[in-house]
Amino acid sequence: MMYYGAQYYRPPFPGSECWQRDFENMQALGFTCVKLWAVWNWVEQEQGKFCFDDLDELVALAKQHGLKVIINTIPEGAPYWTDTGNADDLYQTADGQRVAYGGPANLPTAGWPGRCIDDDAFTALAARFIEETARHFATEQAVAAIDVWNEPHLEPMYDYRQNMLCYCPHSKARFRRWLQEKYGSLQALNTAWYRTYRSWQEVAPPPRFGTWADMLDWRKFWLWNMRRWLDMRVAASRRGAPNIPVQTHVAYSGILGNRIVGGLGNELGDEFELARGVDIFGLSSFPSWLMGEEHVYRHFLHSAMIAEAAHGKPFYQVELQGGAGKPGLLGGLVPTAQDVTLWNWNTIAVGGKGSVYWQYAPEPAGLESPGFGLTGFLGENTPRSKAAAECAKTLTAIPHLEHARSAKICNAVYVSRSSDLLCFAADRQESLYATGLSGAFQAAYRSSIPVRFFHQDYIDELPGSGIQTLYLPMPLVLSAHEVEVLGRFVRVGGTLVSEACPGLYREDGLLEQNSAALYELFRLRHVGIEASPELGQVEARWLENDAPFYGRLYRQVVQPCEGAQVLAVFADGAPAVTQYCCGRGRAVWFGTYVANAYETQRDVASAQAIARWFVPQGYAALRQLSVTHGAAQRIPLAPVVRLLETDSHWLLVAQNPTDAPVSVSAEFAQPQAFPAQKLSAQEADRYVLRLILQPQSGRVITWPKRRA
């Protein structure tokens, strides 16, 4: 299905006097669904007694108005009867703070964050709440999905970002069990951590940053533990309602962070691990509130990452900013109708199945008041709700879009959990890795070259992925298996492009002194690493034309070996870019961090140094893709063109977020499917263009341009 609607009910708001009016308006807006919170302390106010009266009435109203329902279970709002009074059952920070039950900004009924879910007794109670909620709605045909975890992360971390969690006795004990399973013996752990523990009871998680081996294991444990918690919730929902799909949605791409500062090692929301455990996946986004003035690009970036994490499963924008965010007393910037339209089309362009807004009505109480409302205080429509209606009606009317998936993109940016966690272990420097990911992606984006992400978890799928160029930003960790698969990728015709220090460290954080990846993939020998002054810009020049480009932070000094050709040099003549041709492909090495430089400094030459290796048309199905637009924008924006497919149809999606006129021209590689057919369109201003191509006839259906 296509999901267009809003989060509506978070008890006790809105009051029942608004329900009929609001559901009538949702139907008139062309919405297809509504999301309702089932908060544990509201549903089970007395242990063992579950009351769903308000949710039942809302579900009945949804059916009456033709809306499907997503039930979002919220065990983080725990009943106060679950509080044992034992401080050891609460979440605990590294410096010993206990997180008592209270009311966060987004939970009026409080009880947050409950007891640590490593407390098995508490876990059983939370699971029973989810199971009973699912069972209650098991035969309700209006319920399309049960969302078992709202923005999964280590729950109190958003309020304790400069600290670490959880160090309660329950989590410490589970960490020891995980280590015993991983290492098998205390001696093996001592060897891996360089310790002299005499018993398992002496083993403790790292309370501070310093050594890497223990911190890497502490983070890997928590990513495993978060997935274990999700699996518990999914199992509970399926016990209660075996036939209802289960979903979850992340607050943002953990590996990117809202403002490209990362978050995987800190908040522990690993979209690639979490998406595996559910039927439907999704994303929360508050672009104009949390992503800065580049929010249109960054929202597209996050959407592309979540599309990759979903890995073929249905995904959609489960929460999309509907009104002002809350950086201040009375709210922040209010999104425009144009913002709403562009965010919707970002989701569609990467294969998503719609947008559900946070939230329908303004918040009436607490720190989030009076923010986030798609409508006005009295339920009246706003330019935002009208734009949401236009998107819903237009997009649900496009044939085949519900079943369309992203066509295989030839260009990809490699995503490494291992490299990200290493940067975190090095005193919270995840932002360096996230910046590289965005910089590499944006180098293609600025020229409207289609590009995707490709995650290390799926390295074995690389040969059949359709990827022709794979870019590795800051690839500090590469396993022997990754090196072997990447080598095969090159030999069969791929272009591998890596930044400095590929495989410098092993997965356990130990320096790889032989620099095996550097030699095996690029035929280079490591000589040394040099920091740039104040970790700033590093200049290099192409030998072909003496044109400069820039890297940042460091440069790796190497000795080229047999077959390695130098393409660019640093100021002192040392190799800055090399190419090694192997089999039918090539392996290109940059001796600095070019993607980081482009993301932070926006030098066009650096973007071109990256983008020159990508396939311009982006798809094997296309022979040619040409996108032209006007002068560069102060805020980096570019037209987006993406190709979607079903078993029998192509769908070409193009949108122009810039202020300048745009021309789009696409030609397919198999003209017999489109006789004498060359597609072209011109956009005079910020319109969105949609084209549907039907291979059987070669006919093009152009949907009307619509203003935001």
XYZ file of C-alpha atoms in Angstrom:
708
model
C 0.000 0.000 0.000
C 0.961 3.681 -0.247
C 1.121 5.346 3.171
C -0.186 8.916 3.285
C -1.475 10.251 6.572
C -0.452 11.469 9.984
C 0.356 10.436 13.513
C -2.780 11.424 15.368
C -3.238 10.099 18.899
C -0.712 10.220 21.720
C -2.747 9.889 24.903
C -4.469 11.861 26.133
C -4.284 14.157 23.092
C -6.144 15.169 20.970
C -9.326 15.090 23.007
C -12.268 13.047 21.730
C -14.231 16.204 20.879
C -11.862 16.672 17.879
C -11.859 13.144 16.517
C -14.851 13.185 14.152
C -13.902 16.569 12.701
C -10.284 15.578 12.170
C -10.991 12.209 10.580
C -13.413 13.834 8.147
C -10.661 16.231 7.130
C -8.083 13.435 6.773
C -10.431 11.699 4.373
C -10.923 14.927 2.427
C -7.136 15.399 2.224
C -6.857 12.063 0.437
C -4.994 10.355 3.268
C -4.836 6.568 3.282
C -3.790 5.881 6.878
C -3.454 7.191 10.421
C -0.946 6.242 13.132
C -2.010 5.843 16.754
C 0.164 5.401 19.847
C -0.611 2.583 22.264
C 1.263 3.734 25.371
C 1.840 1.045 27.966
C 1.018 3.128 31.052
C -2.221 4.314 29.438
C -3.319 0.850 28.327
C -2.307 -1.164 31.425
C -2.844 1.257 34.274
C -3.401 -1.654 36.624
C -1.242 -4.726 36.208
C -2.931 -7.361 34.087
C -5.896 -5.143 33.082
C -5.681 -3.824 29.524
C -8.001 -1.075 28.327
C -8.145 -0.178 24.613
C -11.387 1.827 24.646
C -9.990 5.016 23.105
C -7.997 3.128 20.465
C -11.056 1.047 19.585
C -13.103 4.179 19.010
C -10.357 5.700 16.868
C -9.963 2.538 14.792
C -13.717 2.504 14.196
C -13.538 6.121 13.022
C -10.655 5.260 10.732
C -12.673 2.460 9.109
C -15.631 4.770 8.725
C -13.438 7.245 6.811
C -11.566 4.733 4.686
C -8.264 4.931 6.578
C -5.904 2.118 7.453
C -4.326 2.179 10.918
C -0.766 1.719 12.167
C -0.649 0.900 15.866
C 2.619 2.121 17.422
C 3.351 0.350 20.722
C 5.235 2.466 23.283
C 6.600 0.391 26.185
C 8.996 3.272 26.944
C 6.057 4.885 28.742
C 6.118 2.302 31.528
C 3.416 2.050 34.211
C 4.632 3.288 37.551
C 3.732 -0.039 39.102
C 6.736 -1.484 37.241
C 9.130 0.704 39.259
C 10.672 -1.629 41.845
C 12.327 1.143 43.815
C 15.669 -0.621 43.250
C 18.077 1.827 41.631
C 20.046 -1.060 40.136
C 17.107 -1.787 37.820
C 17.292 1.644 36.196
C 19.409 2.730 33.254
C 22.808 3.850 34.521
C 25.376 6.116 32.902
C 29.117 5.506 32.856
C 29.583 7.999 35.698
C 26.912 6.391 37.881
C 23.776 8.477 37.238
C 20.532 6.521 37.445
C 17.760 7.562 35.052
C 14.594 7.673 37.140
C 11.071 7.430 35.723
C 9.894 10.798 34.438
C 8.217 12.728 31.649
C 10.245 13.372 28.481
C 9.336 15.946 25.856
C 7.374 13.467 23.743
C 5.466 11.426 26.343
C 2.800 13.306 28.323
C 1.915 10.262 30.433
C 5.559 9.907 31.540
C 6.987 6.626 32.888
C 10.021 7.162 30.674
C 12.360 5.393 30.093
C 11.215 2.529 32.311
C 13.656 -0.035 33.629
C 16.620 -1.185 31.584
C 15.416 -3.837 29.164
C 18.386 -6.042 30.098
C 16.298 -6.653 33.217
C 14.584 -9.882 32.123
C 11.629 -9.450 34.480
C 10.856 -6.040 33.015
C 11.353 -7.340 29.469
C 8.725 -10.006 30.072
C 6.212 -7.391 31.233
C 6.906 -5.139 28.229
C 6.609 -8.093 25.857
C 3.271 -9.042 27.375
C 1.964 -5.507 26.754
C 2.998 -5.682 23.078
C 1.537 -9.172 22.688
C -1.787 -8.200 24.288
C -2.012 -5.074 22.139
C -1.361 -7.093 18.997
C -3.856 -9.763 20.053
C -6.530 -7.146 20.664
C -6.258 -5.941 17.054
C -5.401 -9.292 15.472
C -8.685 -9.617 13.571
C -9.163 -5.913 12.869
C -8.883 -5.547 9.094
C -8.267 -1.800 9.327
C -4.924 -2.362 11.120
C -2.260 -2.453 8.413
C 0.816 -2.783 10.654
C 2.023 -2.822 14.228
C 5.069 -0.655 14.845
C 6.811 -2.366 17.755
C 9.576 0.165 18.394
C 9.308 3.892 17.915
C 12.736 5.138 16.762
C 14.864 2.329 18.227
C 17.928 3.548 20.059
C 19.390 3.078 23.513
C 16.454 4.953 24.959
C 17.895 7.645 27.285
C 20.841 8.463 24.988
C 19.229 11.493 23.335
C 19.263 13.141 26.772
C 22.748 11.847 27.696
C 24.707 12.241 24.456
C 27.932 13.221 26.204
C 27.766 10.192 28.471
C 27.324 6.476 27.813
C 24.756 3.867 28.795
C 23.938 1.361 30.195
C 26.126 0.335 33.124
C 23.469 -1.204 35.345
C 24.182 -4.670 36.802
C 21.804 -6.305 34.292
C 23.639 -4.879 31.253
C 27.069 -5.617 32.700
C 26.088 -9.230 33.274
C 24.701 -9.604 29.770
C 27.863 -8.035 28.326
C 29.972 -10.638 30.146
C 27.802 -13.430 28.745
C 28.215 -11.980 25.253
C 31.995 -11.856 25.685
C 32.059 -15.441 26.943
C 30.136 -16.509 23.850
C 32.443 -14.531 21.549
C 35.806 -15.465 23.041
C 35.124 -18.806 24.676
C 37.625 -18.325 27.487
C 38.931 -15.643 29.792
C 42.430 -16.131 28.414
C 41.211 -15.414 24.880
C 39.553 -12.213 26.119
C 42.748 -11.204 27.931
C 44.675 -11.706 24.703
C 42.203 -9.659 22.663
C 42.006 -6.819 25.193
C 45.632 -7.003 26.424
C 44.384 -7.546 30.002
C 45.208 -9.761 32.959
C 41.729 -10.507 34.344
C 41.661 -13.396 36.825
C 37.900 -13.986 36.762
C 34.919 -13.028 34.629
C 33.559 -10.934 37.502
C 36.478 -8.548 37.039
C 35.480 -7.874 33.442
C 33.687 -4.547 33.002
C 32.687 -2.320 30.081
C 34.988 0.640 29.398
C 33.964 3.699 31.467
C 35.904 6.124 29.241
C 37.634 6.415 25.893
C 41.210 5.246 25.597
C 41.834 1.665 24.564
C 40.028 0.606 21.417
C 39.573 -3.149 21.724
C 37.207 -3.015 24.717
C 35.281 0.001 23.362
C 34.748 -1.711 20.007
C 33.382 -4.796 21.754
C 31.189 -2.641 23.998
C 29.632 -0.991 20.917
C 29.309 -4.265 18.987
C 27.622 -5.807 22.005
C 25.111 -2.990 22.160
C 24.273 -3.198 18.461
C 23.682 -6.926 18.961
C 21.659 -6.193 22.096
C 19.474 -3.641 20.329
C 18.636 -6.216 17.683
C 17.874 -8.725 20.449
C 15.443 -6.245 21.995
C 13.798 -5.678 18.632
C 13.470 -9.417 18.068
C 11.760 -9.718 21.444
C 9.201 -7.100 20.458
C 8.642 -8.583 17.007
C 8.116 -12.049 18.487
C 5.602 -10.671 20.986
C 3.619 -8.937 18.246
C 3.602 -12.033 16.076
C 2.422 -14.191 18.943
C -0.508 -11.832 19.404
C -1.284 -11.124 15.741
C 0.502 -13.543 13.401
C -1.092 -12.076 10.264
C -0.378 -8.390 10.843
C 2.920 -7.062 9.410
C 5.446 -5.771 11.922
C 7.392 -2.573 11.372
C 9.851 -0.256 13.070
C 11.300 3.104 12.068
C 14.566 4.802 12.954
C 14.860 8.417 14.078
C 17.430 9.027 11.333
C 20.238 7.167 9.659
C 22.449 6.312 12.619
C 25.540 6.158 10.484
C 24.912 9.685 9.115
C 23.241 11.644 11.905
C 20.807 14.487 11.220
C 23.569 17.028 10.705
C 26.101 14.527 9.304
C 27.837 13.969 12.637
C 27.073 10.254 12.967
C 25.238 8.523 15.789
C 25.725 4.794 15.311
C 28.237 4.388 18.141
C 26.446 6.792 20.457
C 22.677 6.261 20.125
C 23.089 2.765 18.629
C 20.305 2.943 16.052
C 21.791 0.732 13.340
C 19.330 0.845 10.450
C 21.057 -2.004 8.612
C 20.762 -4.383 11.547
C 17.279 -3.305 12.606
C 15.673 -3.506 9.163
C 16.453 -7.214 8.982
C 14.092 -7.974 11.846
C 10.815 -6.527 10.524
C 8.430 -6.756 7.580
C 8.212 -2.999 6.917
C 10.847 -0.372 7.671
C 10.748 3.384 7.946
C 12.314 6.684 8.843
C 11.515 9.711 10.975
C 12.610 13.050 9.532
C 12.318 16.581 10.848
C 14.334 18.249 8.112
C 13.849 21.987 8.668
C 14.129 21.480 12.442
C 17.114 19.139 12.710
C 18.962 19.073 9.374
C 19.885 22.734 8.921
C 19.538 24.886 5.834
C 20.662 22.002 3.601
C 17.639 19.999 4.724
C 16.338 19.148 1.237
C 19.623 17.469 0.291
C 20.134 15.871 3.692
C 16.629 14.448 3.756
C 17.283 12.894 0.358
C 20.603 11.539 1.651
C 18.943 9.903 4.673
C 16.152 8.532 2.511
C 18.725 6.923 0.208
C 20.472 5.314 3.183
C 17.201 3.936 4.592
C 16.291 2.609 1.148
C 19.546 0.672 1.143
C 18.987 -0.572 4.701
C 15.487 -1.829 3.806
C 17.177 -4.048 1.215
C 14.078 -4.762 -0.837
C 11.527 -4.584 1.981
C 8.762 -1.975 1.821
C 9.765 1.279 3.520
C 8.226 4.695 3.905
C 8.519 7.981 5.764
C 6.855 6.939 9.013
C 7.227 10.384 10.579
C 7.734 13.546 8.510
C 7.812 17.036 9.982
C 4.369 18.551 9.667
C 4.885 21.872 11.436
C 7.438 23.874 13.394
C 10.086 21.932 15.277
C 11.016 22.922 18.815
C 14.483 24.438 19.223
C 12.989 27.283 21.257
C 10.159 28.240 23.566
C 7.408 28.635 20.960
C 8.762 26.600 18.082
C 11.170 26.961 15.200
C 11.026 27.352 11.453
C 7.717 26.361 9.915
C 8.141 24.205 6.793
C 6.786 25.670 3.579
C 4.410 23.902 1.231
C 7.357 23.570 -1.148
C 9.384 21.820 1.580
C 6.587 19.309 2.120
C 6.374 18.575 -1.604
C 10.115 18.113 -2.070
C 10.416 15.844 0.988
C 7.587 13.700 -0.379
C 9.307 13.346 -3.720
C 12.634 12.555 -2.082
C 10.957 9.503 -0.582
C 9.366 8.469 -3.871
C 12.616 8.908 -5.810
C 14.397 6.259 -3.720
C 11.498 3.802 -3.895
C 9.649 4.702 -0.679
C 5.933 4.140 -0.246
C 4.665 7.424 1.105
C 4.834 9.918 3.965
C 3.068 10.027 7.331
C 3.384 13.347 9.166
C 4.339 14.123 12.738
C 1.821 15.113 13.420
C -1.718 16.007 12.438
C -2.484 18.608 15.125
C -0.159 20.921 17.091
C 1.148 19.557 20.366
C -1.012 20.929 23.208
C 1.247 20.200 26.200
C 4.865 20.029 27.274
C 8.142 20.918 25.620
C 6.919 20.077 22.109
C 3.969 22.487 22.411
C 2.884 24.237 20.207
C 4.963 22.580 17.486
C 4.632 20.012 14.753
C 1.024 20.466 13.658
C 0.218 19.866 10.007
C -3.059 21.726 10.647
C -3.799 24.824 12.700
C -4.839 25.049 16.362
C -8.522 24.531 15.516
C -7.972 21.800 12.946
C -8.062 24.212 10.027
C -6.005 23.410 6.936
C -2.710 25.169 6.310
C -0.493 25.509 3.235
C 1.363 22.442 4.572
C -1.716 20.248 4.870
C -2.869 21.363 1.423
C 0.527 20.419 -0.039
C 0.310 17.089 1.792
C -3.120 16.524 0.248
C -1.830 17.358 -3.224
C 1.023 14.866 -2.830
C -1.255 12.161 -1.461
C -3.832 12.497 -4.218
C -1.258 12.744 -7.011
C 0.995 9.933 -5.886
C -1.705 7.427 -4.981
C -3.186 7.980 -8.455
C -0.024 7.012 -10.365
C -0.433 3.487 -11.706
C 2.178 0.911 -10.657
C 3.925 3.212 -8.189
C 2.794 1.079 -5.256
C 4.732 -1.884 -6.669
C 7.732 -0.015 -8.057
C 11.237 -0.574 -6.747
C 14.508 1.200 -7.379
C 16.241 0.090 -10.546
C 19.857 -0.991 -10.092
C 22.130 2.042 -9.900
C 25.639 1.609 -11.329
C 27.325 3.943 -8.817
C 27.644 3.344 -5.089
C 29.262 4.686 -1.937
C 30.478 1.947 0.405
C 29.170 1.987 3.981
C 31.309 0.327 6.647
C 29.985 -0.245 10.158
C 33.503 -1.316 11.119
C 35.136 1.940 10.010
C 32.396 3.984 11.655
C 32.814 2.209 15.010
C 36.578 2.623 14.849
C 36.080 6.372 14.472
C 33.735 6.318 17.476
C 36.240 4.363 19.563
C 38.819 7.035 18.710
C 37.130 9.457 21.133
C 33.797 9.974 19.362
C 35.071 10.994 15.933
C 32.179 9.448 13.989
C 31.581 12.783 12.310
C 34.701 12.269 10.196
C 33.260 9.088 8.733
C 29.739 10.489 8.271
C 31.183 13.545 6.539
C 33.020 11.317 4.079
C 29.854 9.377 3.257
C 27.895 12.537 2.567
C 30.734 14.172 0.639
C 31.094 11.242 -1.733
C 27.321 11.015 -2.260
C 26.983 14.762 -2.755
C 29.788 14.847 -5.326
C 27.523 12.774 -7.570
C 24.315 14.498 -6.461
C 25.547 17.976 -7.453
C 25.885 16.754 -11.058
C 22.577 14.824 -10.954
C 24.460 11.530 -11.312
C 22.428 8.701 -9.761
C 24.267 7.093 -6.841
C 23.296 4.689 -4.053
C 24.812 3.327 -0.865
C 26.145 -0.210 -0.526
C 26.689 -1.710 2.944
C 29.398 -4.084 4.085
C 26.759 -6.540 5.361
C 25.927 -7.331 1.736
C 29.465 -7.545 0.394
C 28.792 -11.024 -1.020
C 26.051 -9.530 -3.213
C 28.426 -7.060 -4.873
C 29.056 -9.200 -8.000
C 25.342 -9.273 -8.894
C 24.450 -5.803 -7.673
C 24.813 -3.993 -10.998
C 27.382 -1.656 -9.433
C 30.121 -0.567 -11.816
C 31.854 2.061 -9.643
C 32.241 1.681 -5.874
C 33.659 4.568 -3.832
C 35.179 3.858 -0.395
C 35.279 6.946 1.873
C 37.705 6.672 4.817
C 37.888 2.835 4.633
C 40.007 2.418 7.754
C 38.807 -1.146 8.378
C 38.584 -3.830 5.696
C 38.360 -7.503 6.584
C 40.221 -10.118 4.607
C 36.906 -11.238 3.125
C 36.025 -7.708 2.028
C 39.430 -7.367 0.359
C 38.924 -10.667 -1.463
C 35.461 -9.695 -2.783
C 36.591 -6.184 -3.747
C 39.494 -7.708 -5.661
C 37.110 -9.950 -7.597
C 34.887 -6.931 -8.288
C 37.823 -5.204 -9.968
C 38.975 -8.233 -11.931
C 35.555 -8.721 -13.543
C 35.386 -5.089 -14.692
C 34.486 -2.878 -11.735
C 36.028 0.452 -10.836
C 37.054 0.582 -7.174
C 37.930 4.024 -5.809
C 39.354 4.273 -2.302
C 40.472 7.088 -0.085
C 43.606 6.999 2.064
C 44.558 4.165 4.410
C 42.303 1.340 3.156
C 42.379 -1.481 5.703
C 44.797 0.361 8.001
C 43.214 -1.386 10.977
C 41.804 -4.829 11.632
C 38.246 -5.283 12.826
C 39.491 -5.548 16.425
C 41.157 -2.145 16.199
C 44.717 -3.446 15.878
C 46.982 -1.762 13.329
C 47.440 -3.885 10.185
C 51.200 -3.458 9.932
C 51.542 -5.323 6.645
C 49.026 -2.999 4.925
C 47.773 -6.034 3.018
C 44.671 -4.336 1.550
C 46.739 -1.471 0.176
C 49.017 -3.825 -1.715
C 46.518 -6.471 -2.776
C 44.005 -4.006 -4.191
C 46.142 -1.065 -5.324
C 49.714 -2.398 -5.604
C 51.042 0.194 -3.166
C 53.344 -0.085 -0.154
C 52.634 2.020 2.917
C 55.387 4.452 3.926
C 53.726 6.797 6.423
C 50.817 9.026 7.421
C 51.136 12.803 7.651
C 48.624 15.220 9.136
C 47.894 18.399 7.231
C 48.490 21.670 9.138
C 45.677 22.051 11.667
C 44.087 19.023 9.951
C 42.994 21.273 7.133
C 43.277 21.236 3.378
C 45.673 19.067 1.356
C 46.343 20.160 -2.234
C 47.068 17.777 -5.103
C 47.347 18.203 -8.881
C 46.435 15.974 -11.801
C 49.368 15.114 -14.021
C 47.170 15.233 -17.116
C 46.459 18.974 -16.927
C 48.072 20.327 -13.731
C 44.586 21.152 -12.387
C 44.334 21.205 -8.573
C 41.911 19.442 -6.271
C 41.826 19.110 -2.512
C 41.706 16.526 0.213
C 41.650 17.067 3.942
C 42.956 15.900 7.317
C 45.777 13.543 6.331
C 47.783 12.237 3.453
C 49.115 8.713 3.155
C 52.631 8.389 1.765
C 53.086 5.291 -0.406
C 55.546 3.542 -2.667
C 53.979 2.453 -5.987
C 54.766 -1.123 -7.005
C 54.514 -2.963 -10.300
C 51.495 -1.926 -12.371
C 50.529 1.121 -10.291
C 50.268 4.270 -12.397
C 50.508 7.700 -10.748
C 47.700 10.038 -11.912
C 48.130 12.970 -9.504
C 50.742 14.215 -7.058
C 50.937 16.252 -3.866
C 52.911 19.496 -3.729
C 56.143 17.640 -2.931
C 55.724 15.244 -5.855
C 54.539 12.265 -3.772
C 51.727 10.175 -5.336
C 48.279 11.587 -4.578
C 46.189 9.405 -6.918
C 47.171 6.079 -8.460
C 45.470 3.561 -10.715
C 46.079 -0.170 -10.897
C 44.448 -2.029 -13.788
C 43.660 -5.623 -12.961
C 41.676 -8.022 -15.144
C 38.918 -5.997 -16.810
C 38.727 -3.345 -14.100
C 40.763 -0.834 -12.182
C 41.510 0.147 -8.595
C 41.993 3.855 -7.950
C 43.574 5.153 -4.729
C 43.385 8.681 -3.312
C 46.097 9.511 -0.789
C 43.871 11.849 1.236
C 40.225 12.377 2.219
C 38.650 14.093 -0.765
C 35.004 13.439 0.193
C 35.559 15.001 3.609
C 37.123 18.016 1.905
C 34.178 18.468 -0.445
C 31.563 18.096 2.295
C 33.248 20.690 4.503
C 34.686 23.126 1.949
C 32.550 22.638 -1.179
C 35.402 23.067 -3.633
C 34.059 22.061 -7.044
C 37.385 20.537 -8.111
C 37.186 18.077 -5.221
C 33.672 17.030 -6.235
C 34.842 16.545 -9.806
C 37.790 14.461 -8.600
C 35.271 12.031 -7.089
C 32.495 12.182 -9.702
C 34.811 11.580 -12.684
C 34.851 7.858 -11.819
C 31.061 7.437 -11.700
C 28.935 6.275 -14.635
C 27.178 9.508 -15.765
C 23.829 7.990 -16.737
C 23.725 5.947 -13.539
C 21.752 2.958 -14.861
C 22.517 0.090 -17.215
C 19.017 0.604 -18.626
C 19.939 4.108 -19.798
C 22.251 4.942 -22.660
C 22.267 8.606 -21.794
C 21.019 10.929 -19.048
C 21.503 14.654 -19.350
C 20.435 17.128 -16.696
C 21.233 20.802 -17.058
C 20.338 23.620 -14.752
C 21.280 27.190 -14.014
C 23.844 28.841 -11.788
C 25.091 27.181 -8.616
C 22.902 27.704 -5.563
C 24.089 29.175 -2.273
C 22.621 26.104 -0.626
C 23.871 23.093 -2.599
C 20.836 21.728 -4.410
C 20.567 19.890 -7.692
C 17.859 18.213 -9.753
C 17.273 14.580 -8.822
C 16.540 11.943 -11.457
C 15.841 8.342 -10.467
C 14.555 5.286 -12.307
C 12.034 2.941 -10.703
C 10.813 -0.344 -12.129
C 8.192 -3.038 -11.840
C 8.224 -6.348 -13.659
C 6.605 -4.633 -16.642
C 7.106 -0.883 -16.299
C 9.734 1.805 -15.957
C 8.979 4.929 -13.923
C 11.285 7.905 -14.299
C 11.131 10.365 -11.392
C 12.619 13.823 -11.760
C 12.344 16.809 -9.478
C 13.851 20.256 -9.421
C 14.494 21.730 -5.959
C 16.519 24.658 -7.317
C 15.477 28.176 -8.278
C 16.807 27.768 -11.819
C 15.274 26.283 -14.993
C 16.122 22.643 -15.597
C 16.234 20.431 -18.675
C 16.135 16.634 -18.360
C 16.844 14.264 -21.236
C 16.993 10.473 -20.995
C 17.589 7.828 -23.644
C 17.172 4.125 -23.027
C 19.817 1.562 -23.883
C 17.348 -0.727 -25.665
C 15.605 1.408 -28.280
C 13.509 -1.546 -29.424
C 11.549 -1.199 -26.211
C 10.981 2.486 -26.977
C 11.004 2.901 -30.769
C 12.673 6.178 -31.782
C 11.997 7.354 -28.290
C 14.016 10.004 -26.536
C 12.476 11.465 -23.432
C 12.916 15.097 -22.599
C 11.268 17.669 -20.419
C 11.937 21.183 -19.277
C 11.056 22.642 -15.928
C 10.749 26.383 -15.643
C 10.706 26.522 -11.855
C 10.207 24.372 -8.795
C 7.842 21.863 -10.285
C 7.963 18.146 -9.949
C 7.898 16.052 -13.119
C 6.675 12.494 -13.304
C 6.933 10.245 -16.326
C 5.690 6.701 -16.689
C 7.074 4.596 -19.509
C 5.251 1.515 -20.685
C 7.651 -0.864 -22.439
C 4.888 -2.726 -24.266
C 4.006 0.306 -26.346
C 6.768 2.793 -25.761
C 4.071 5.287 -24.824
C 4.915 8.044 -22.366
C 2.354 9.310 -19.882
C 3.272 12.733 -18.539
C 1.513 13.632 -15.325
C 0.558 17.285 -14.989
C 3.003 19.674 -13.418
C 1.805 20.841 -10.041
C 2.934 23.763 -7.997
C 3.900 23.114 -4.399
